[in-house]
PDB file of C-alpha atoms in Angstrom:
ATOM      1  CA  MET A 223     -34.341   9.437 -17.144  1.00 92.00           C
ATOM      2  CA  LEU A 224     -31.351  11.776 -16.887  1.00 97.00           C
ATOM      3  CA  ILE A 225     -32.148  15.456 -16.336  1.00 97.00           C
ATOM      4  CA  HIS A 226     -29.403  18.012 -17.060  1.00 98.00           C
ATOM      5  CA  PHE A 227     -29.471  21.252 -15.015  1.00 97.00           C
ATOM      6  CA  ILE A 228     -27.554  24.251 -16.395  1.00 97.00           C
ATOM      7  CA  ARG A 229     -26.612  26.804 -13.727  1.00 92.00           C
ATOM      8  CA  ASN A 230     -25.773  29.607 -16.183  1.00 82.00           C
ATOM      9  CA  GLY A 231     -23.738  31.627 -13.668  1.00 75.00           C
ATOM     10  CA  PRO A 232     -22.384  31.817 -10.117  1.00 71.00           C
ATOM     11  CA  SER A 233     -25.689  32.540  -8.332  1.00 73.00           C
ATOM     12  CA  TYR A 234     -26.473  30.554  -5.207  1.00 75.00           C
ATOM     13  CA  LEU A 235     -29.327  28.249  -6.239  1.00 84.00           C
ATOM     14  CA  PRO A 236     -30.378  25.908  -3.397  1.00 87.00           C
ATOM     15  CA  GLU A 237     -33.294  24.746  -5.521  1.00 93.00           C
ATOM     16  CA  ILE A 238     -30.923  22.770  -7.754  1.00 94.00           C
ATOM     17  CA  ASP A 239     -29.888  20.555  -4.830  1.00 92.00           C
ATOM     18  CA  ALA A 240     -33.545  20.208  -3.872  1.00 95.00           C
ATOM     19  CA  TYR A 241     -34.563  19.254  -7.420  1.00 96.00           C
ATOM     20  CA  CYS A 242     -31.768  16.679  -7.651  1.00 96.00           C
ATOM     21  CA  ALA A 243     -32.742  15.063  -4.341  1.00 95.00           C
ATOM     22  CA  TYR A 244     -36.403  14.927  -5.386  1.00 95.00           C
ATOM     23  CA  ILE A 245     -35.693  13.459  -8.829  1.00 96.00           C
ATOM     24  CA  GLN A 246     -33.177  10.922  -7.553  1.00 96.00           C
ATOM     25  CA  SER A 247     -35.610   9.772  -4.841  1.00 95.00           C
ATOM     26  CA  ARG A 248     -37.916   8.737  -7.664  1.00 93.00           C
ATOM     27  CA  GLY A 249     -35.311   6.580  -9.367  1.00 94.00           C
ATOM     28  CA  HIS A 250     -34.066   9.055 -11.984  1.00 95.00           C
ATOM     29  CA  GLN A 251     -30.680  10.701 -12.493  1.00 97.00           C
ATOM     30  CA  THR A 252     -29.438  14.279 -12.596  1.00 97.00           C
ATOM     31  CA  MET A 253     -26.336  16.139 -13.704  1.00 98.00           C
ATOM     32  CA  VAL A 254     -25.514  19.779 -12.917  1.00 96.00           C
ATOM     33  CA  HIS A 255     -23.503  21.820 -15.423  1.00 96.00           C
ATOM     34  CA  ASP A 256     -21.952  25.271 -15.041  1.00 93.00           C
ATOM     35  CA  ASN A 257     -22.838  25.949 -18.679  1.00 93.00           C
ATOM     36  CA  SER A 258     -24.450  24.119 -21.566  1.00 95.00           C
ATOM     37  CA  LEU A 259     -21.250  23.152 -23.401  1.00 96.00           C
ATOM     38  CA  SER A 260     -20.846  19.971 -21.357  1.00 96.00           C
ATOM     39  CA  VAL A 261     -24.418  18.796 -21.994  1.00 98.00           C
ATOM     40  CA  PRO A 262     -24.421  15.993 -24.577  1.00 98.00           C
ATOM     41  CA  THR A 263     -26.402  16.513 -27.766  1.00 98.00           C
ATOM     42  CA  SER A 264     -28.270  13.293 -26.971  1.00 97.00           C
ATOM     43  CA  ALA A 265     -29.771  14.771 -23.771  1.00 98.00           C
ATOM     44  CA  THR A 266     -33.506  14.146 -23.361  1.00 97.00           C
ATOM     45  CA  VAL A 267     -34.292  16.775 -20.681  1.00 97.00           C
ATOM     46  CA  VAL A 268     -32.406  20.080 -20.253  1.00 98.00           C
ATOM     47  CA  TRP A 269     -33.328  22.457 -17.419  1.00 98.00           C
ATOM     48  CA  TRP A 270     -31.969  25.978 -17.876  1.00 97.00           C
ATOM     49  CA  MET A 271     -31.699  28.335 -14.896  1.00 95.00           C
ATOM     50  CA  CYS A 272     -32.148  31.582 -16.849  1.00 91.00           C
ATOM     51  CA  GLY A 273     -29.945  33.670 -17.516  1.00 86.00           C
ATOM     52  CA  ARG A 274     -29.606  34.074 -21.187  1.00 89.00           C
ATOM     53  CA  VAL A 275     -30.066  30.889 -23.161  1.00 95.00           C
ATOM     54  CA  PRO A 276     -27.744  30.839 -26.201  1.00 95.00           C
ATOM     55  CA  LEU A 277     -29.754  30.260 -29.371  1.00 96.00           C
ATOM     56  CA  ARG A 278     -27.036  28.076 -30.863  1.00 97.00           C
ATOM     57  CA  GLU A 279     -26.963  25.813 -27.793  1.00 97.00           C
ATOM     58  CA  SER A 280     -30.735  25.614 -27.605  1.00 97.00           C
ATOM     59  CA  HIS A 281     -30.769  24.545 -31.249  1.00 98.00           C
ATOM     60  CA  ARG A 282     -27.995  21.999 -30.644  1.00 98.00           C
ATOM     61  CA  LEU A 283     -30.130  20.453 -27.895  1.00 98.00           C
ATOM     62  CA  ARG A 284     -33.367  20.734 -29.895  1.00 97.00           C
ATOM     63  CA  GLU A 285     -34.268  17.062 -29.470  1.00 97.00           C
ATOM     64  CA  ALA A 286     -34.442  17.512 -25.684  1.00 98.00           C
ATOM     65  CA  PHE A 287     -37.435  18.643 -23.639  1.00 97.00           C
ATOM     66  CA  GLN A 288     -36.227  22.105 -22.565  1.00 98.00           C
ATOM     67  CA  ILE A 289     -37.315  23.930 -19.415  1.00 98.00           C
ATOM     68  CA  HIS A 290     -36.561  27.589 -18.723  1.00 98.00           C
ATOM     69  CA  GLU A 291     -36.710  28.554 -15.039  1.00 97.00           C
ATOM     70  CA  TYR A 292     -36.771  32.185 -13.932  1.00 96.00           C
ATOM     71  CA  ALA A 293     -35.842  32.145 -10.242  1.00 92.00           C
ATOM     72  CA  SER A 294     -35.789  35.942 -10.357  1.00 92.00           C
ATOM     73  CA  ALA A 295     -36.039  38.834 -12.747  1.00 93.00           C
ATOM     74  CA  SER A 296     -32.864  40.631 -13.801  1.00 92.00           C
ATOM     75  CA  ILE A 297     -31.134  42.832 -11.249  1.00 89.00           C
ATOM     76  CA  PRO A 298     -29.733  46.354 -11.719  1.00 88.00           C
ATOM     77  CA  PRO A 299     -28.080  47.959 -13.514  1.00 88.00           C
ATOM     78  CA  TYR A 300     -30.362  48.101 -16.575  1.00 91.00           C
ATOM     79  CA  ALA A 301     -32.685  45.463 -15.100  1.00 92.00           C
ATOM     80  CA  TRP A 302     -35.709  46.365 -17.243  1.00 93.00           C
ATOM     81  CA  LEU A 303     -33.600  46.443 -20.409  1.00 94.00           C
ATOM     82  CA  LYS A 304     -32.051  43.053 -19.635  1.00 94.00           C
ATOM     83  CA  ASP A 305     -35.492  41.530 -19.109  1.00 94.00           C
ATOM     84  CA  GLN A 306     -36.707  43.033 -22.382  1.00 95.00           C
ATOM     85  CA  VAL A 307     -33.733  41.523 -24.208  1.00 94.00           C
ATOM     86  CA  LYS A 308     -34.591  38.128 -22.724  1.00 94.00           C
ATOM     87  CA  HIS A 309     -38.233  38.562 -23.693  1.00 95.00           C
ATOM     88  CA  TRP A 310     -37.417  39.177 -27.330  1.00 95.00           C
ATOM     89  CA  THR A 311     -34.366  36.956 -27.844  1.00 95.00           C
ATOM     90  CA  GLN A 312     -34.780  33.865 -25.673  1.00 96.00           C
ATOM     91  CA  PRO A 313     -35.433  30.711 -27.719  1.00 97.00           C
ATOM     92  CA  GLN A 314     -38.797  29.120 -27.034  1.00 97.00           C
ATOM     93  CA  PRO A 315     -38.679  26.235 -24.535  1.00 97.00           C
ATOM     94  CA  ASP A 316     -41.182  23.433 -23.948  1.00 97.00           C
ATOM     95  CA  TYR A 317     -41.992  24.644 -20.420  1.00 97.00           C
ATOM     96  CA  ARG A 318     -41.327  27.656 -18.179  1.00 98.00           C
ATOM     97  CA  ILE A 319     -41.152  28.014 -14.406  1.00 97.00           C
ATOM     98  CA  TYR A 320     -41.309  31.372 -12.605  1.00 97.00           C
ATOM     99  CA  GLN A 321     -40.661  32.173  -8.940  1.00 96.00           C
ATOM    100  CA  ASN A 322     -44.008  33.985  -8.693  1.00 95.00           C
ATOM    101  CA  GLY A 323     -46.653  35.825 -10.673  1.00 96.00           C
ATOM    102  CA  TRP A 324     -44.765  39.108 -10.614  1.00 96.00           C
ATOM    103  CA  VAL A 325     -41.701  37.533 -12.271  1.00 96.00           C
ATOM    104  CA  ARG A 326     -43.973  35.972 -14.895  1.00 97.00           C
ATOM    105  CA  GLU A 327     -45.572  39.344 -15.683  1.00 97.00           C
ATOM    106  CA  ARG A 328     -42.198  41.031 -15.701  1.00 96.00           C
ATOM    107  CA  MET A 329     -40.841  38.632 -18.327  1.00 96.00           C
ATOM    108  CA  GLY A 330     -43.997  39.108 -20.399  1.00 96.00           C
ATOM    109  CA  PHE A 331     -43.973  35.924 -22.476  1.00 96.00           C
ATOM    110  CA  ALA A 332     -47.324  35.366 -24.175  1.00 93.00           C
ATOM    111  CA  ASP A 333     -46.525  32.557 -26.624  1.00 95.00           C
ATOM    112  CA  GLY A 334     -48.676  29.807 -25.138  1.00 95.00           C
ATOM    113  CA  VAL A 335     -45.796  27.797 -23.647  1.00 97.00           C
ATOM    114  CA  PRO A 336     -47.051  25.877 -20.568  1.00 96.00           C
ATOM    115  CA  HIS A 337     -45.797  27.336 -17.299  1.00 96.00           C
ATOM    116  CA  ALA A 338     -45.922  26.981 -13.536  1.00 97.00           C
ATOM    117  CA  LEU A 339     -45.105  29.139 -10.512  1.00 97.00           C
ATOM    118  CA  ARG A 340     -42.611  27.710  -8.034  1.00 96.00           C
ATOM    119  CA  ASP A 341     -41.734  29.760  -4.989  1.00 95.00           C
ATOM    120  CA  MET A 342     -38.671  29.280  -2.816  1.00 96.00           C
ATOM    121  CA  GLY A 343     -38.550  26.516  -0.218  1.00 96.00           C
ATOM    122  CA  VAL A 344     -36.592  25.562   2.886  1.00 96.00           C
ATOM    123  CA  SER A 345     -34.086  22.723   3.190  1.00 93.00           C
ATOM    124  CA  GLU A 346     -35.328  20.052   5.567  1.00 92.00           C
ATOM    125  CA  HIS A 347     -32.275  20.181   7.816  1.00 90.00           C
ATOM    126  CA  PHE A 348     -33.470  23.581   9.087  1.00 92.00           C
ATOM    127  CA  PHE A 349     -36.207  21.731  10.953  1.00 90.00           C
ATOM    128  CA  ASP A 350     -33.829  19.332  12.702  1.00 84.00           C
ATOM    129  CA  PRO A 351     -33.333  20.198  16.381  1.00 77.00           C
ATOM    130  CA  PRO A 352     -29.726  21.133  17.225  1.00 72.00           C
ATOM    131  CA  SER A 353     -27.628  18.279  18.552  1.00 61.00           C
ATOM    132  CA  HIS A 354     -26.855  20.276  21.688  1.00 61.00           C
ATOM    133  CA  SER A 355     -28.368  23.205  23.548  1.00 60.00           C
ATOM    134  CA  LEU A 356     -27.387  26.566  22.070  1.00 66.00           C
ATOM    135  CA  SER A 357     -27.388  29.903  23.853  1.00 76.00           C
ATOM    136  CA  ALA A 358     -27.730  33.044  21.755  1.00 87.00           C
ATOM    137  CA  GLU A 359     -24.355  34.770  21.416  1.00 92.00           C
ATOM    138  CA  PHE A 360     -25.653  37.637  19.261  1.00 96.00           C
ATOM    139  CA  ASP A 361     -28.686  39.865  19.100  1.00 96.00           C
ATOM    140  CA  PHE A 362     -29.002  39.763  15.301  1.00 97.00           C
ATOM    141  CA  VAL A 363     -27.915  37.563  12.446  1.00 98.00           C
ATOM    142  CA  TYR A 364     -27.903  38.541   8.772  1.00 97.00           C
ATOM    143  CA  LEU A 365     -27.669  35.922   6.035  1.00 95.00           C
ATOM    144  CA  GLY A 366     -27.345  36.557   2.331  1.00 88.00           C
ATOM    145  CA  GLU A 367     -25.895  38.918  -0.244  1.00 88.00           C
ATOM    146  CA  MET A 368     -23.638  41.239   1.775  1.00 93.00           C
ATOM    147  CA  SER A 369     -23.212  43.939  -0.858  1.00 92.00           C
ATOM    148  CA  ARG A 370     -26.865  44.901  -0.417  1.00 91.00           C
ATOM    149  CA  LEU A 371     -26.078  46.013   3.138  1.00 95.00           C
ATOM    150  CA  LEU A 372     -24.292  49.029   1.647  1.00 94.00           C
ATOM    151  CA  SER A 373     -27.775  50.518   1.240  1.00 92.00           C
ATOM    152  CA  PHE A 374     -28.408  50.010   4.954  1.00 94.00           C
ATOM    153  CA  VAL A 375     -25.312  51.459   6.612  1.00 94.00           C
ATOM    154  CA  SER A 376     -27.581  53.703   8.717  1.00 93.00           C
ATOM    155  CA  VAL A 377     -29.294  50.589  10.105  1.00 94.00           C
ATOM    156  CA  LEU A 378     -25.952  48.982  10.948  1.00 95.00           C
ATOM    157  CA  ARG A 379     -24.896  52.151  12.758  1.00 93.00           C
ATOM    158  CA  ALA A 380     -28.155  52.248  14.715  1.00 94.00           C
ATOM    159  CA  ILE A 381     -27.619  48.636  15.812  1.00 95.00           C
ATOM    160  CA  GLY A 382     -24.133  49.516  17.054  1.00 94.00           C
ATOM    161  CA  THR A 383     -25.281  52.698  18.785  1.00 93.00           C
ATOM    162  CA  ALA A 384     -27.917  50.677  20.661  1.00 94.00           C
ATOM    163  CA  GLY A 385     -25.201  48.322  21.913  1.00 94.00           C
ATOM    164  CA  ARG A 386     -26.556  45.376  19.958  1.00 96.00           C
ATOM    165  CA  SER A 387     -24.395  42.676  18.400  1.00 97.00           C
ATOM    166  CA  LEU A 388     -24.654  41.396  14.833  1.00 97.00           C
ATOM    167  CA  LEU A 389     -23.467  38.183  13.169  1.00 97.00           C
ATOM    168  CA  LEU A 390     -22.924  38.288   9.392  1.00 97.00           C
ATOM    169  CA  VAL A 391     -23.057  34.846   7.776  1.00 96.00           C
ATOM    170  CA  GLY A 392     -21.153  34.850   4.500  1.00 91.00           C
ATOM    171  CA  ASP A 393     -18.314  36.647   2.759  1.00 92.00           C
ATOM    172  CA  VAL A 394     -18.137  40.377   3.474  1.00 93.00           C
ATOM    173  CA  PRO A 395     -16.874  42.575   0.608  1.00 92.00           C
ATOM    174  CA  ALA A 396     -14.109  45.090   1.350  1.00 93.00           C
ATOM    175  CA  GLU A 397     -16.349  48.090   0.663  1.00 94.00           C
ATOM    176  CA  LEU A 398     -18.705  46.957   3.451  1.00 95.00           C
ATOM    177  CA  GLN A 399     -15.996  46.057   5.944  1.00 93.00           C
ATOM    178  CA  LYS A 400     -14.988  49.700   6.391  1.00 92.00           C
ATOM    179  CA  HIS A 401     -18.496  50.454   7.710  1.00 93.00           C
ATOM    180  CA  LEU A 402     -18.449  47.688  10.339  1.00 93.00           C
ATOM    181  CA  THR A 403     -17.707  48.293  14.004  1.00 91.00           C
ATOM    182  CA  ASP A 404     -16.626  46.079  16.879  1.00 93.00           C
ATOM    183  CA  ASN A 405     -20.185  44.885  17.521  1.00 95.00           C
ATOM    184  CA  VAL A 406     -20.174  42.968  14.213  1.00 96.00           C
ATOM    185  CA  HIS A 407     -18.774  39.448  13.846  1.00 96.00           C
ATOM    186  CA  CYS A 408     -18.307  37.791  10.425  1.00 96.00           C
ATOM    187  CA  THR A 409     -18.284  34.032   9.833  1.00 94.00           C
ATOM    188  CA  GLY A 410     -16.991  34.058   6.279  1.00 91.00           C
ATOM    189  CA  ARG A 411     -18.422  31.573   3.811  1.00 89.00           C
ATOM    190  CA  VAL A 412     -20.122  28.558   5.398  1.00 90.00           C
ATOM    191  CA  SER A 413     -21.677  25.480   3.817  1.00 88.00           C
ATOM    192  CA  HIS A 414     -25.442  25.430   3.389  1.00 85.00           C
ATOM    193  CA  ALA A 415     -25.616  22.490   5.796  1.00 86.00           C
ATOM    194  CA  ASP A 416     -24.138  24.699   8.559  1.00 91.00           C
ATOM    195  CA  VAL A 417     -26.353  27.742   8.000  1.00 92.00           C
ATOM    196  CA  SER A 418     -29.086  26.701  10.435  1.00 92.00           C
ATOM    197  CA  LEU A 419     -26.511  26.282  13.207  1.00 92.00           C
ATOM    198  CA  GLN A 420     -25.178  29.770  12.521  1.00 94.00           C
ATOM    199  CA  LEU A 421     -28.661  31.275  12.558  1.00 95.00           C
ATOM    200  CA  ARG A 422     -29.383  29.794  15.964  1.00 94.00           C
ATOM    201  CA  ARG A 423     -26.445  31.738  17.413  1.00 94.00           C
ATOM    202  CA  ALA A 424     -28.700  34.833  17.401  1.00 96.00           C
ATOM    203  CA  ARG A 425     -32.062  35.877  18.804  1.00 95.00           C
ATOM    204  CA  PHE A 426     -33.354  37.892  15.832  1.00 97.00           C
ATOM    205  CA  GLY A 427     -33.064  37.417  12.076  1.00 97.00           C
ATOM    206  CA  LEU A 428     -32.316  40.658  10.223  1.00 98.00           C
ATOM    207  CA  ASN A 429     -33.922  41.050   6.793  1.00 97.00           C
ATOM    208  CA  LEU A 430     -32.733  44.096   4.862  1.00 96.00           C
ATOM    209  CA  VAL A 431     -33.837  44.205   1.229  1.00 95.00           C
ATOM    210  CA  PRO A 432     -33.606  47.208  -1.134  1.00 92.00           C
ATOM    211  CA  ASN A 433     -37.093  48.563  -1.690  1.00 92.00           C
ATOM    212  CA  ASN A 434     -36.762  48.669  -5.464  1.00 92.00           C
ATOM    213  CA  LEU A 435     -37.238  46.354  -8.431  1.00 91.00           C
ATOM    214  CA  PRO A 436     -36.956  43.426  -8.607  1.00 93.00           C
ATOM    215  CA  PHE A 437     -36.067  42.787  -4.957  1.00 93.00           C
ATOM    216  CA  GLN A 438     -39.220  44.315  -3.458  1.00 94.00           C
ATOM    217  CA  HIS A 439     -41.469  41.733  -5.188  1.00 95.00           C
ATOM    218  CA  GLN A 440     -39.373  38.582  -4.829  1.00 95.00           C
ATOM    219  CA  THR A 441     -39.125  36.028  -2.058  1.00 96.00           C
ATOM    220  CA  SER A 442     -36.493  36.684   0.582  1.00 96.00           C
ATOM    221  CA  THR A 443     -35.129  33.196   1.166  1.00 94.00           C
ATOM    222  CA  LYS A 444     -33.425  34.359   4.339  1.00 95.00           C
ATOM    223  CA  VAL A 445     -36.837  35.116   5.897  1.00 97.00           C
ATOM    224  CA  LEU A 446     -38.018  31.551   5.247  1.00 97.00           C
ATOM    225  CA  GLU A 447     -34.826  30.205   6.819  1.00 96.00           C
ATOM    226  CA  TYR A 448     -35.002  32.561   9.807  1.00 97.00           C
ATOM    227  CA  CYS A 449     -38.537  31.376  10.513  1.00 97.00           C
ATOM    228  CA  ALA A 450     -37.604  27.715  10.020  1.00 96.00           C
ATOM    229  CA  ALA A 451     -34.834  28.188  12.614  1.00 94.00           C
ATOM    230  CA  GLY A 452     -37.358  29.744  15.005  1.00 93.00           C
ATOM    231  CA  LEU A 453     -35.956  33.295  14.931  1.00 96.00           C
ATOM    232  CA  ARG A 454     -38.006  36.414  15.414  1.00 97.00           C
ATOM    233  CA  VAL A 455     -37.651  38.625  12.324  1.00 98.00           C
ATOM    234  CA  VAL A 456     -36.727  42.312  12.133  1.00 97.00           C
ATOM    235  CA  SER A 457     -37.066  43.740   8.619  1.00 97.00           C
ATOM    236  CA  ASN A 458     -37.283  46.924   6.657  1.00 95.00           C
ATOM    237  CA  ALA A 459     -40.762  47.512   5.255  1.00 95.00           C
ATOM    238  CA  TYR A 460     -41.403  46.701   1.584  1.00 96.00           C
ATOM    239  CA  PRO A 461     -44.170  44.986  -0.473  1.00 96.00           C
ATOM    240  CA  TRP A 462     -43.020  41.354  -0.371  1.00 97.00           C
ATOM    241  CA  VAL A 463     -42.440  41.211   3.400  1.00 97.00           C
ATOM    242  CA  ARG A 464     -45.907  42.682   4.022  1.00 97.00           C
ATOM    243  CA  TYR A 465     -47.387  40.123   1.627  1.00 97.00           C
ATOM    244  CA  PHE A 466     -45.585  37.285   3.402  1.00 97.00           C
ATOM    245  CA  MET A 467     -46.814  38.432   6.801  1.00 98.00           C
ATOM    246  CA  ALA A 468     -50.403  38.525   5.546  1.00 98.00           C
ATOM    247  CA  GLN A 469     -50.187  35.146   3.790  1.00 96.00           C
ATOM    248  CA  HIS A 470     -48.617  33.296   6.722  1.00 97.00           C
ATOM    249  CA  ASN A 471     -50.176  35.123   9.685  1.00 97.00           C
ATOM    250  CA  ALA A 472     -46.725  36.298  10.724  1.00 98.00           C
ATOM    251  CA  ASN A 473     -45.814  39.391  12.689  1.00 98.00           C
ATOM    252  CA  PHE A 474     -42.390  40.942  12.174  1.00 98.00           C
ATOM    253  CA  TYR A 475     -40.844  44.087  13.617  1.00 97.00           C
ATOM    254  CA  LEU A 476     -40.758  46.511  10.668  1.00 96.00           C
ATOM    255  CA  LEU A 477     -38.239  49.336  10.648  1.00 94.00           C
ATOM    256  CA  ASN A 478     -38.923  52.837   9.441  1.00 87.00           C
ATOM    257  CA  ASP A 479     -36.135  54.292   7.346  1.00 79.00           C
ATOM    258  CA  ASP A 480     -35.952  57.799   8.815  1.00 78.00           C
ATOM    259  CA  ALA A 481     -33.047  58.612  11.127  1.00 75.00           C
ATOM    260  CA  GLN A 482     -35.219  59.552  14.112  1.00 78.00           C
ATOM    261  CA  SER A 483     -37.071  56.218  14.076  1.00 83.00           C
ATOM    262  CA  LEU A 484     -33.894  54.186  13.574  1.00 85.00           C
ATOM    263  CA  ALA A 485     -32.342  55.848  16.604  1.00 81.00           C
ATOM    264  CA  THR A 486     -35.006  54.262  18.843  1.00 86.00           C
ATOM    265  CA  SER A 487     -35.826  51.076  16.895  1.00 91.00           C
ATOM    266  CA  PHE A 488     -33.311  48.850  18.652  1.00 92.00           C
ATOM    267  CA  GLY A 489     -34.172  49.685  22.246  1.00 89.00           C
ATOM    268  CA  GLU A 490     -36.457  47.943  24.738  1.00 85.00           C
ATOM    269  CA  GLY A 491     -39.404  47.911  22.340  1.00 87.00           C
ATOM    270  CA  LEU A 492     -37.581  45.336  20.259  1.00 91.00           C
ATOM    271  CA  GLU A 493     -37.949  42.772  23.027  1.00 90.00           C
ATOM    272  CA  ALA A 494     -41.559  43.540  23.917  1.00 92.00           C
ATOM    273  CA  TYR A 495     -42.948  43.432  20.371  1.00 95.00           C
ATOM    274  CA  PRO A 496     -45.589  40.686  19.795  1.00 96.00           C
ATOM    275  CA  TYR A 497     -43.745  38.601  17.205  1.00 97.00           C
ATOM    276  CA  LYS A 498     -45.375  35.709  15.367  1.00 97.00           C
ATOM    277  CA  VAL A 499     -43.051  33.201  13.712  1.00 97.00           C
ATOM    278  CA  PRO A 500     -44.921  31.016  11.187  1.00 97.00           C
ATOM    279  CA  ASP A 501     -44.375  27.292  10.783  1.00 95.00           C
ATOM    280  CA  MET A 502     -42.344  26.801   7.606  1.00 95.00           C
ATOM    281  CA  ARG A 503     -42.741  23.025   7.306  1.00 95.00           C
ATOM    282  CA  LYS A 504     -45.334  23.493   4.577  1.00 95.00           C
ATOM    283  CA  LEU A 505     -42.581  25.212   2.551  1.00 96.00           C
ATOM    284  CA  ALA A 506     -40.052  22.391   2.911  1.00 97.00           C
ATOM    285  CA  TRP A 507     -38.460  21.852  -0.495  1.00 96.00           C
ATOM    286  CA  PRO A 508     -39.943  18.362  -1.143  1.00 96.00           C
ATOM    287  CA  LYS A 509     -43.473  19.756  -0.693  1.00 96.00           C
ATOM    288  CA  VAL A 510     -42.824  22.836  -2.814  1.00 97.00           C
ATOM    289  CA  ILE A 511     -41.295  20.777  -5.612  1.00 97.00           C
ATOM    290  CA  ASP A 512     -43.866  17.992  -5.469  1.00 96.00           C
ATOM    291  CA  ALA A 513     -46.610  20.540  -6.218  1.00 96.00           C
ATOM    292  CA  LEU A 514     -45.184  21.304  -9.677  1.00 96.00           C
ATOM    293  CA  PRO A 515     -47.542  20.028 -12.399  1.00 95.00           C
ATOM    294  CA  LEU A 516     -44.484  19.486 -14.607  1.00 95.00           C
ATOM    295  CA  TRP A 517     -43.877  16.056 -13.048  1.00 93.00           C
ATOM    296  CA  ARG A 518     -47.051  14.688 -14.644  1.00 89.00           C
ATOM    297  CA  THR A 519     -45.280  15.216 -17.961  1.00 84.00           C
ATOM    298  CA  LEU A 520     -41.688  14.296 -17.080  1.00 84.00           C
ATOM    299  CA  LEU A 521     -41.924  11.540 -14.478  1.00 74.00           C
ATOM    300  CA  ARG A 522     -45.133   9.797 -15.466  1.00 63.00           C
TER     301      ARG A 522
END
């Protein structure tokens, strides 16, 4: 069997690599396409990472078993409107996958198409011990979409005022760079295989997520990877991070967003806090993917 994955955009989707490794380990083949135009009409399985699915292309590939995966809901601006457009205009697939129950409810499909929930996982190399002993060079590390830090400039300033150092892993946009001080070091873009090494250069993983839709209800992949690398987590408070702590018996240092609290949040109390870092091996990608009931249909 050859399964065609359609990325449908520039988003970072580590699950595609995980899917391909899983499928190939079972003797099947995969191809990854930036868009559907390179998928042959003779394809038997087409896996769309939604995105909008063009009706014409869905019809062209109508003989294939088509899967629509919603790794997240739409993001601002006009997030609700974009999701409503998808709800009413997406062609009907043979199967749907959602990151979690909230994303499923948000999309609102009620047409009887079989579906499954598939949360984010962690690449197995995060669990490999480093090849040599590492000493922490930085207090904090932040991994992920850098533009979202523009909503947390006050937190970055508080970190600098407290004399703490911060490592940013990824490309930093120009509009954020002007808010950074000498305590911040930027790696630039790194390969996914090198991320765990970068994370272990710090003592704390910093999770800053806008407390609005859809971000507040979706999995923060960086938190899973921080925990897999053994880092203690410092985060702003919002619904998903509280849910994760309850589900995994974790204890993170949660920041208040008022200026008075931020001024004291990065002092001695940061070290003394009773952190609990959960074991993420149960969320390794092969285990997360293997739990999908879809395989009983596709790979039987």
